[in-house]
Coordinates of N, CA, C and O in Angstrom, one line a residue:
X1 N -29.3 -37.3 -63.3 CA -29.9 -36.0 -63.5 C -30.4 -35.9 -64.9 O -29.7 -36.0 -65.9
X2 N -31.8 -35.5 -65.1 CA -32.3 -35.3 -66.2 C -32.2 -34.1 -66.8 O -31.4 -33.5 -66.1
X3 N -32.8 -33.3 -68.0 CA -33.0 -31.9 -68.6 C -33.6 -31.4 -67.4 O -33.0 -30.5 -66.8
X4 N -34.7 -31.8 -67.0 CA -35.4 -30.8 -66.2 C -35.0 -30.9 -64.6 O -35.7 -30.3 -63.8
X5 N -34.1 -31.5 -64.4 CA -33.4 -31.2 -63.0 C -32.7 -30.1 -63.2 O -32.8 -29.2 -62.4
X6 N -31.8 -29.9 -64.4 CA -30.6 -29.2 -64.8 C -31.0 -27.5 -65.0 O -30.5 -26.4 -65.0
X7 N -32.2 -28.1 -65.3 CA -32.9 -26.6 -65.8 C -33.3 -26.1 -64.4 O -33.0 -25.0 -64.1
X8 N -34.0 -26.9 -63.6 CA -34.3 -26.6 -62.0 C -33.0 -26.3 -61.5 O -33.2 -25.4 -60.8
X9 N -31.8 -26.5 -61.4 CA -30.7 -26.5 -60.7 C -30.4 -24.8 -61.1 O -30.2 -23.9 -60.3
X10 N -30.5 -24.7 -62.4 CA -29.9 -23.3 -63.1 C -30.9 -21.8 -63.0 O -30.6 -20.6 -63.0
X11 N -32.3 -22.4 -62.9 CA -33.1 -21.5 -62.5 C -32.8 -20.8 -61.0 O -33.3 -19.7 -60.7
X12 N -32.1 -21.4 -60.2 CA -31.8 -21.0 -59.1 C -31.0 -20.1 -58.7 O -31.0 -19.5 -57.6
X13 N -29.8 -19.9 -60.0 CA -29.2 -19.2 -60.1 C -29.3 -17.8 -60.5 O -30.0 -17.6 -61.5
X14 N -28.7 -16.6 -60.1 CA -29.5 -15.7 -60.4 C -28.7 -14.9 -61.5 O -29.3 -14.1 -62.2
X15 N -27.2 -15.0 -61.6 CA -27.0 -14.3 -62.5 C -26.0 -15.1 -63.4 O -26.2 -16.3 -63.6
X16 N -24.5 -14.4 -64.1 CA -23.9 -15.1 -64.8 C -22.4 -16.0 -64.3 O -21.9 -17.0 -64.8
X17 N -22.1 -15.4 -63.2 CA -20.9 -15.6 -62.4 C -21.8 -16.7 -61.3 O -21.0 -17.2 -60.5
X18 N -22.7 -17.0 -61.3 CA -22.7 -18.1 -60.2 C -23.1 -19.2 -61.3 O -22.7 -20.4 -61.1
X19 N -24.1 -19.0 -62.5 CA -24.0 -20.0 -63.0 C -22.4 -21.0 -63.9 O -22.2 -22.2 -63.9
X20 N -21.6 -19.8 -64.4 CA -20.6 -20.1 -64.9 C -19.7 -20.8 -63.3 O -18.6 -21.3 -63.6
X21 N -20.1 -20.9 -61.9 CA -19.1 -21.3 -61.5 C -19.6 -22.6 -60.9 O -18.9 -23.5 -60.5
X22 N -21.2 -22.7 -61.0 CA -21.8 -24.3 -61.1 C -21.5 -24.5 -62.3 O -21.4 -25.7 -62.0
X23 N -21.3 -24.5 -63.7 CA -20.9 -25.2 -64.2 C -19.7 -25.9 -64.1 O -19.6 -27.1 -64.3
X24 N -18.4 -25.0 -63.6 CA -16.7 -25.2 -63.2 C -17.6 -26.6 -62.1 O -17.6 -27.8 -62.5
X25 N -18.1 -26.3 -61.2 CA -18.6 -26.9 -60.1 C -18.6 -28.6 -60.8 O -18.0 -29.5 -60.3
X26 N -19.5 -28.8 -61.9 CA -20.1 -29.8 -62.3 C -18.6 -30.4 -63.0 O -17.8 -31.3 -62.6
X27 N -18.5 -29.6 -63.9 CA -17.0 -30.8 -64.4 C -16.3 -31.4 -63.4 O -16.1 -32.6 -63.5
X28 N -15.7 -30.5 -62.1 CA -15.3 -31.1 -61.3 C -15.9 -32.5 -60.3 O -15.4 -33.1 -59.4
X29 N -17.2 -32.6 -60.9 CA -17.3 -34.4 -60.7 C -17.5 -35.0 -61.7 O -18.4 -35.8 -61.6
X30 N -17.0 -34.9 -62.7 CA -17.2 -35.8 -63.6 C -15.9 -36.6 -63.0 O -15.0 -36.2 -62.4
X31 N -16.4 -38.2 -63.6 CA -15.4 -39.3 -63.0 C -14.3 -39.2 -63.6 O -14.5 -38.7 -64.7
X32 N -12.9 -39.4 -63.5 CA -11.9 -39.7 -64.1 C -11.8 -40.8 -65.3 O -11.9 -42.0 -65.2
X33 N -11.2 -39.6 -66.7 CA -11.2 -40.3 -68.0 C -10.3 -40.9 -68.0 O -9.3 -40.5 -67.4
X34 N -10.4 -42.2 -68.7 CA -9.5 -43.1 -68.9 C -8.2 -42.8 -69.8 O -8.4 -42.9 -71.0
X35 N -6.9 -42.5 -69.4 CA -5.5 -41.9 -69.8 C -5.4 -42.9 -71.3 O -4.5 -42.4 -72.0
X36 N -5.9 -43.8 -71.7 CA -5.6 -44.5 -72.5 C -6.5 -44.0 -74.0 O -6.3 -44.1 -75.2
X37 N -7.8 -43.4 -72.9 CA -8.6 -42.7 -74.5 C -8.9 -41.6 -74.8 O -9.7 -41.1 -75.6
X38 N -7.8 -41.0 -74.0 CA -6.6 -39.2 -74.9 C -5.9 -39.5 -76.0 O -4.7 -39.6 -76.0
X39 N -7.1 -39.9 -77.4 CA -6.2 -40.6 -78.0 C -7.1 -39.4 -79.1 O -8.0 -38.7 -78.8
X40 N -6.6 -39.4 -80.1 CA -6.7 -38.2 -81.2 C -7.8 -38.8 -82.0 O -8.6 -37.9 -82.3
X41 N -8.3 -39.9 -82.4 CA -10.1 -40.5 -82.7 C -10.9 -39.9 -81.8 O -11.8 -39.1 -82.2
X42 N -10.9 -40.2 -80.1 CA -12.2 -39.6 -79.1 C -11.8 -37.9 -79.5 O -12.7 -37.0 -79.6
X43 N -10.5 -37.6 -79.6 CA -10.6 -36.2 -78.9 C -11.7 -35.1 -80.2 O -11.5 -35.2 -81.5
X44 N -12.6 -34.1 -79.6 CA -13.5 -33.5 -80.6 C -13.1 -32.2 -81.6 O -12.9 -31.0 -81.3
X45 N -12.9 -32.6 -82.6 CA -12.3 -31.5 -83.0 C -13.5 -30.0 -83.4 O -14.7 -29.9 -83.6
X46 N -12.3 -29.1 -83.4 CA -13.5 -28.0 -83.6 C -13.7 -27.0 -82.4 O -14.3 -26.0 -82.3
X47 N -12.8 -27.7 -81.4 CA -12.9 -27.3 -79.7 C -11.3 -26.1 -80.0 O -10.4 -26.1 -80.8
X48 N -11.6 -25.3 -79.0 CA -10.1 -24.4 -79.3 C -9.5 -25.1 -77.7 O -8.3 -25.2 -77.6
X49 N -10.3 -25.6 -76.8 CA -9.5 -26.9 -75.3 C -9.6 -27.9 -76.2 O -10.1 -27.8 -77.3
X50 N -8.9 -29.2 -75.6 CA -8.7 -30.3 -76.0 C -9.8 -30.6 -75.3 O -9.7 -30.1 -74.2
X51 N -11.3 -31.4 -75.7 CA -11.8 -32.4 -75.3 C -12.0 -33.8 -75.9 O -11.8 -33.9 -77.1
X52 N -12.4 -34.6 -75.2 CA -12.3 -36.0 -75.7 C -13.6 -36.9 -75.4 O -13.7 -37.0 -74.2
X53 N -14.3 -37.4 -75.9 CA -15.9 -38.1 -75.8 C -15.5 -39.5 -76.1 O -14.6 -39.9 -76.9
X54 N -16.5 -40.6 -75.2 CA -15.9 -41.3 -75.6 C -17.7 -42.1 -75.2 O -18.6 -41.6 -74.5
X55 N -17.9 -43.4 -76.0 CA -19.3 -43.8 -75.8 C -19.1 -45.2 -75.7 O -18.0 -45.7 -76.1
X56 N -20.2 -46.1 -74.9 CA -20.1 -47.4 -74.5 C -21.7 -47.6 -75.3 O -22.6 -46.7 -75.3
X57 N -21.8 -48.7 -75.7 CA -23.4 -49.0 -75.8 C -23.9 -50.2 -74.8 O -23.3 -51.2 -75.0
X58 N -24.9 -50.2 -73.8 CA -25.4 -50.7 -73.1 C -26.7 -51.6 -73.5 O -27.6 -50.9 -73.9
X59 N -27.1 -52.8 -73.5 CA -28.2 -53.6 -73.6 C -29.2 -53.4 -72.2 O -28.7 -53.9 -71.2
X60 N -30.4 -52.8 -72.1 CA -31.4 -52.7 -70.6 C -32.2 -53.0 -71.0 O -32.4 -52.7 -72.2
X61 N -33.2 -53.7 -70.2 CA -34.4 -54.1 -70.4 C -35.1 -53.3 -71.0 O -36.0 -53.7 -71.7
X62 N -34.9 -52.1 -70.9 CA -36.2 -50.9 -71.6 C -35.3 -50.9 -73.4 O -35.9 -50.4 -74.3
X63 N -34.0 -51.4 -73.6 CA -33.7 -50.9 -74.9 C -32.2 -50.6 -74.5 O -31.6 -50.6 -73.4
X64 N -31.6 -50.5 -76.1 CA -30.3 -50.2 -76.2 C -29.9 -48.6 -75.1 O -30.9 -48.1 -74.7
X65 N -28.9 -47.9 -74.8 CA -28.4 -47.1 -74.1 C -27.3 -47.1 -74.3 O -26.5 -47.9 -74.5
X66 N -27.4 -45.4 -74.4 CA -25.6 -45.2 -74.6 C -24.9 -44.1 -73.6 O -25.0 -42.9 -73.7
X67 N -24.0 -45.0 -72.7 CA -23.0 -44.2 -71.7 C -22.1 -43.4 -72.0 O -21.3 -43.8 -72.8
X68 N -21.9 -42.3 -71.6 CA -21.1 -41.5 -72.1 C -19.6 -41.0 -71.3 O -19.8 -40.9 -70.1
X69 N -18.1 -40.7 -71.7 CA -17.7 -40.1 -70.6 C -16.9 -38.7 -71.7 O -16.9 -38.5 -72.9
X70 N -16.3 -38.1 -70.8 CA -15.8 -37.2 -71.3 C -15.0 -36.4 -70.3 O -15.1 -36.4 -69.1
X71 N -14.2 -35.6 -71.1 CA -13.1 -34.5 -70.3 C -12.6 -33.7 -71.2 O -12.5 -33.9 -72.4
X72 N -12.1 -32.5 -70.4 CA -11.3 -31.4 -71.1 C -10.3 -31.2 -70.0 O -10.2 -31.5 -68.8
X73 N -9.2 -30.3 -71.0 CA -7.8 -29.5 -70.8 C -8.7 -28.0 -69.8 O -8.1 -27.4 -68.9
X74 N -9.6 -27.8 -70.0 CA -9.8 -26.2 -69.5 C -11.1 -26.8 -68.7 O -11.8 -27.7 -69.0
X75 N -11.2 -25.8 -67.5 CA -12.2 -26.0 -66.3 C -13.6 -25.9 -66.8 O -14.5 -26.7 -66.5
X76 N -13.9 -24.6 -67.7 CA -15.1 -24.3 -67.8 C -15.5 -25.6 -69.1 O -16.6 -26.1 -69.3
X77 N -14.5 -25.7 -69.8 CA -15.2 -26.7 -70.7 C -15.3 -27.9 -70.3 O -16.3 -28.4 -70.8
X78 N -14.6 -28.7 -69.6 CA -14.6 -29.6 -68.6 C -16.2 -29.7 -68.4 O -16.8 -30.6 -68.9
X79 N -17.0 -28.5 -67.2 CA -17.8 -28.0 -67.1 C -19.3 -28.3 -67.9 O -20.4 -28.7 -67.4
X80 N -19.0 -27.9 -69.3 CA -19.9 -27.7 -70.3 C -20.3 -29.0 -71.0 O -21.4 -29.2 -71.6
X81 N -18.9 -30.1 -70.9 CA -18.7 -31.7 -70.9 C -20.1 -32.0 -70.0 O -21.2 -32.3 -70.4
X82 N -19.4 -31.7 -68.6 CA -20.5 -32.6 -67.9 C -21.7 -31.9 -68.0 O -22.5 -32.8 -67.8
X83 N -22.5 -30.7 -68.2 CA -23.8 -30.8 -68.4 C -24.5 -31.7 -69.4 O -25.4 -32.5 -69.2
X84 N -23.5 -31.2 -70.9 CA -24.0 -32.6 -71.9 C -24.0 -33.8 -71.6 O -24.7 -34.4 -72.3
X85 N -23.0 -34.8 -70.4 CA -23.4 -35.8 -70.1 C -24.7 -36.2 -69.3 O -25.3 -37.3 -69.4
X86 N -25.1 -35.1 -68.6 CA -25.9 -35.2 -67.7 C -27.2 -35.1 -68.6 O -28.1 -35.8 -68.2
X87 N -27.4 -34.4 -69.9 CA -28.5 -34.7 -70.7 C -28.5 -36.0 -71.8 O -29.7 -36.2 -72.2
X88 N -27.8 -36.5 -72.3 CA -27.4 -37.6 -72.7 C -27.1 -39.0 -72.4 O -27.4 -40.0 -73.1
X89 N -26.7 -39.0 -71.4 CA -26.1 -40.5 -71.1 C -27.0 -41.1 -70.6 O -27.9 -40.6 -70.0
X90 N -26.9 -42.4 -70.7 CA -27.8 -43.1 -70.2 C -29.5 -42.9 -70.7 O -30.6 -43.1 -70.1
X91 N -28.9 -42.3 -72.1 CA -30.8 -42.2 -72.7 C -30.4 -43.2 -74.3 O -29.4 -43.4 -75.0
X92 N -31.6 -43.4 -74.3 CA -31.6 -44.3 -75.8 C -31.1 -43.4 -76.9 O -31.3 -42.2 -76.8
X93 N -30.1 -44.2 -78.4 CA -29.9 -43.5 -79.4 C -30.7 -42.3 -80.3 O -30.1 -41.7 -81.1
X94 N -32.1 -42.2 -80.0 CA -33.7 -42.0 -80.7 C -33.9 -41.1 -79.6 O -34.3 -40.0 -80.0
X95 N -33.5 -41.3 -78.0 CA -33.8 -39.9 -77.6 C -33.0 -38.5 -77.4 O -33.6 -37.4 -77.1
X96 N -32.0 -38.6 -77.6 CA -30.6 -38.2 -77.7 C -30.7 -37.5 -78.7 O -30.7 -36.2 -78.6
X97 N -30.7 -38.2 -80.2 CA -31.1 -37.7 -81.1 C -32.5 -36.0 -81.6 O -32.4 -34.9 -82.3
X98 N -33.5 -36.8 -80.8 CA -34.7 -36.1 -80.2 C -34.7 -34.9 -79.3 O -35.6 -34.1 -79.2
X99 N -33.2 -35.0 -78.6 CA -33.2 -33.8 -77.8 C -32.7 -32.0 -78.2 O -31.5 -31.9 -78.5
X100 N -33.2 -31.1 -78.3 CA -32.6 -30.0 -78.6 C -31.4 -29.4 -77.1 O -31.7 -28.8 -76.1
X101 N -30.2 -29.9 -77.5 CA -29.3 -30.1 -76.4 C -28.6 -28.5 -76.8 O -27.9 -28.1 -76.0
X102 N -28.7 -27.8 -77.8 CA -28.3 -26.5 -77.4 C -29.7 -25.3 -77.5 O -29.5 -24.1 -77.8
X103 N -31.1 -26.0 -77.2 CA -31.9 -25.0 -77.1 C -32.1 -25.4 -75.4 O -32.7 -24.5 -74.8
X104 N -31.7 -26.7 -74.8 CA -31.6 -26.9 -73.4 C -30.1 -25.6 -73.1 O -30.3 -25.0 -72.1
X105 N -29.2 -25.2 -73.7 CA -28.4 -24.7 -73.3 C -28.8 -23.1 -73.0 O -28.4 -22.4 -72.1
X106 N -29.6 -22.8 -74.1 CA -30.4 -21.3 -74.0 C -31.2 -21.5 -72.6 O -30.9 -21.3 -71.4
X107 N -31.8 -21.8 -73.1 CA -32.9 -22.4 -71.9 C -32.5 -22.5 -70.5 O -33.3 -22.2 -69.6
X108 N -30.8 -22.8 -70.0 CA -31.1 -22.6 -68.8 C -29.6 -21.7 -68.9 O -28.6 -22.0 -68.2
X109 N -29.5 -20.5 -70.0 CA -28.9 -19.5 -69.8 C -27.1 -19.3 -70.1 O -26.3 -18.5 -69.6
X110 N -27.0 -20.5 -71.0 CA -25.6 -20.4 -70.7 C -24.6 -20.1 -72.2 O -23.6 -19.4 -72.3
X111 N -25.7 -20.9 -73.5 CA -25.3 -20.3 -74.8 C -24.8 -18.9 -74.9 O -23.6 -18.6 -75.3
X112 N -25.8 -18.0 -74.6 CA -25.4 -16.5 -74.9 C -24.5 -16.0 -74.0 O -24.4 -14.8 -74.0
X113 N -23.5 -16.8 -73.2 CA -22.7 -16.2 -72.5 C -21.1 -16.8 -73.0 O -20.0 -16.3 -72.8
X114 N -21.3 -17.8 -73.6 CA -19.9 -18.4 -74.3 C -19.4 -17.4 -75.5 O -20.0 -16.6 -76.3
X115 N -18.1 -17.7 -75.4 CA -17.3 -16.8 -76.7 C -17.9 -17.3 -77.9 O -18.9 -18.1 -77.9
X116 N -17.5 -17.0 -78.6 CA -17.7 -17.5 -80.3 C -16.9 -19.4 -80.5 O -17.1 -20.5 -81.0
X117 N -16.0 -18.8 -79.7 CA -15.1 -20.3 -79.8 C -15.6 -21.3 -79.1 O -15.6 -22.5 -79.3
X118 N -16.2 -20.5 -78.1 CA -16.8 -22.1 -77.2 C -18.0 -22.4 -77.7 O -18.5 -23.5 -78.1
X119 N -18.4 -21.4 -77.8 CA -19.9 -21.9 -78.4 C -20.0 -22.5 -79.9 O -21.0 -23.1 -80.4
X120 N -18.8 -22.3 -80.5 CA -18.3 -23.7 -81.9 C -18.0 -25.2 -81.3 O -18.3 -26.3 -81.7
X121 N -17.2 -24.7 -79.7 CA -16.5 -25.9 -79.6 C -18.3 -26.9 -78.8 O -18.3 -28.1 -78.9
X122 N -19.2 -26.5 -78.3 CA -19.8 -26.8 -78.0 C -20.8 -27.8 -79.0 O -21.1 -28.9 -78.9
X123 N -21.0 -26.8 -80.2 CA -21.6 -27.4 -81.5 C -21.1 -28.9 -81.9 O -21.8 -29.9 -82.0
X124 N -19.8 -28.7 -82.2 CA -18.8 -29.7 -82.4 C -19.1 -31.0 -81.5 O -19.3 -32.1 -81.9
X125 N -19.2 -30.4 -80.0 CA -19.6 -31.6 -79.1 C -20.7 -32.2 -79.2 O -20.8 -33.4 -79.2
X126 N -21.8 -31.4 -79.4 CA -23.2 -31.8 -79.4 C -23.8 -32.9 -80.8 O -24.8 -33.6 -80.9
X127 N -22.5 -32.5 -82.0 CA -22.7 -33.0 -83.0 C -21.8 -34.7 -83.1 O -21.9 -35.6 -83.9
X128 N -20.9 -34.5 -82.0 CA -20.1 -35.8 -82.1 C -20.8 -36.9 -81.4 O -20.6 -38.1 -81.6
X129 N -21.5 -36.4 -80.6 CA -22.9 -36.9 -79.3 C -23.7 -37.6 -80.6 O -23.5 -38.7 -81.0
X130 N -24.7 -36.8 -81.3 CA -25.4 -37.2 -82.3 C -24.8 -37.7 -83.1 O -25.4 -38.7 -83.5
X131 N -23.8 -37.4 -83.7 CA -22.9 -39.3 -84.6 C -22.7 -40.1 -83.9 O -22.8 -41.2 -84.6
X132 N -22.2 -40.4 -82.4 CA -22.2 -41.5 -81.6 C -24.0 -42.4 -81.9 O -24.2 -43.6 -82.1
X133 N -24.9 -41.4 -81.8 CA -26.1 -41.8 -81.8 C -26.5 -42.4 -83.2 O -26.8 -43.5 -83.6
X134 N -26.5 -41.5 -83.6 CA -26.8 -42.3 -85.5 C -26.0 -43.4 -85.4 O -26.5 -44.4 -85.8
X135 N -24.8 -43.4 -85.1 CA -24.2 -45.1 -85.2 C -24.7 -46.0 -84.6 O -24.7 -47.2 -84.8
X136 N -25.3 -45.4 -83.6 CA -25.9 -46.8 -82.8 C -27.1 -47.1 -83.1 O -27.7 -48.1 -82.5
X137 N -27.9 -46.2 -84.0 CA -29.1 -46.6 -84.5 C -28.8 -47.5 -85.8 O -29.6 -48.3 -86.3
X138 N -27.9 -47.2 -86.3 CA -27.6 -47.5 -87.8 C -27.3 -49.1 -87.9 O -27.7 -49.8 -88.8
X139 N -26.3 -49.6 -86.4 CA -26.3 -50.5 -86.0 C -27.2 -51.5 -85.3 O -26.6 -52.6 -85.2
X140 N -28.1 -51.6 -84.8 CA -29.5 -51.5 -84.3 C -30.2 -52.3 -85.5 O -31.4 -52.5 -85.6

């Protein structure tokens, strides 16, 4: 799923309680994080849930790629995990970089509805996303 599926998925929704419960919806498929990388390096600080990011870099014919996984302690941030995977992963360091991943969050309605805390813990994530990426360009 790209930005503009996500954005098409969320347009459909019409108010704040059904988007907030497709997002709950969405964490609940994210794949199961590896018990071994709940380790206090992945986990993001800055979050008032415990989440934890964790990145693989991939060699593809089109260019380097970087896979992403992630999880949280609380449902909705869980949630808010897997949208940012879904805009992220599996895109090159340079486009990742390139993306406005919390004006995609306005954009399909969900910034202005987080507390103050989530919407830090959110910053925090989007910014640990983008140091994943600068390392992998830096290395590159």
């Amino acid at each position: 799923m790209n930005a503009d599926d996500l954005i098409a998925d969320f347009e459909f929704l019409d108010n704040w309680e059904d988007r907030y419960r497709h997002v709950i919806e969405l964490g609940k498929k994210l794949p199961p994080f590896p018990e071994a990388e709940r380790t206090e390096t992945n986990k993001v600080q800055g979050c008032a849930s415990q989440v934890w990011l964790i990145s693989d870099l991939k060699q593809t014919p089109a260019g380097t790629i970087i896979e992403f996984q992630g999880d949280s302690d609380a449902h909705i941030v869980r949630g808010l995990v897997a949208v940012l995977l879904h805009l992220v992963s599996g895109h090159s360091p340079k486009e990742i970089l390139e993306t406005d991943i919390l004006g995609i969050f306005r954009q399909i309605g969900l910034e202005g509805h987080l507390t103050p805390q989530r919407s830090n813990g959110l910053r925090s994530m989007v910014e640990r996303i983008r140091g994943h990426a600068r390392a992998a360009l830096a290395a590159a």
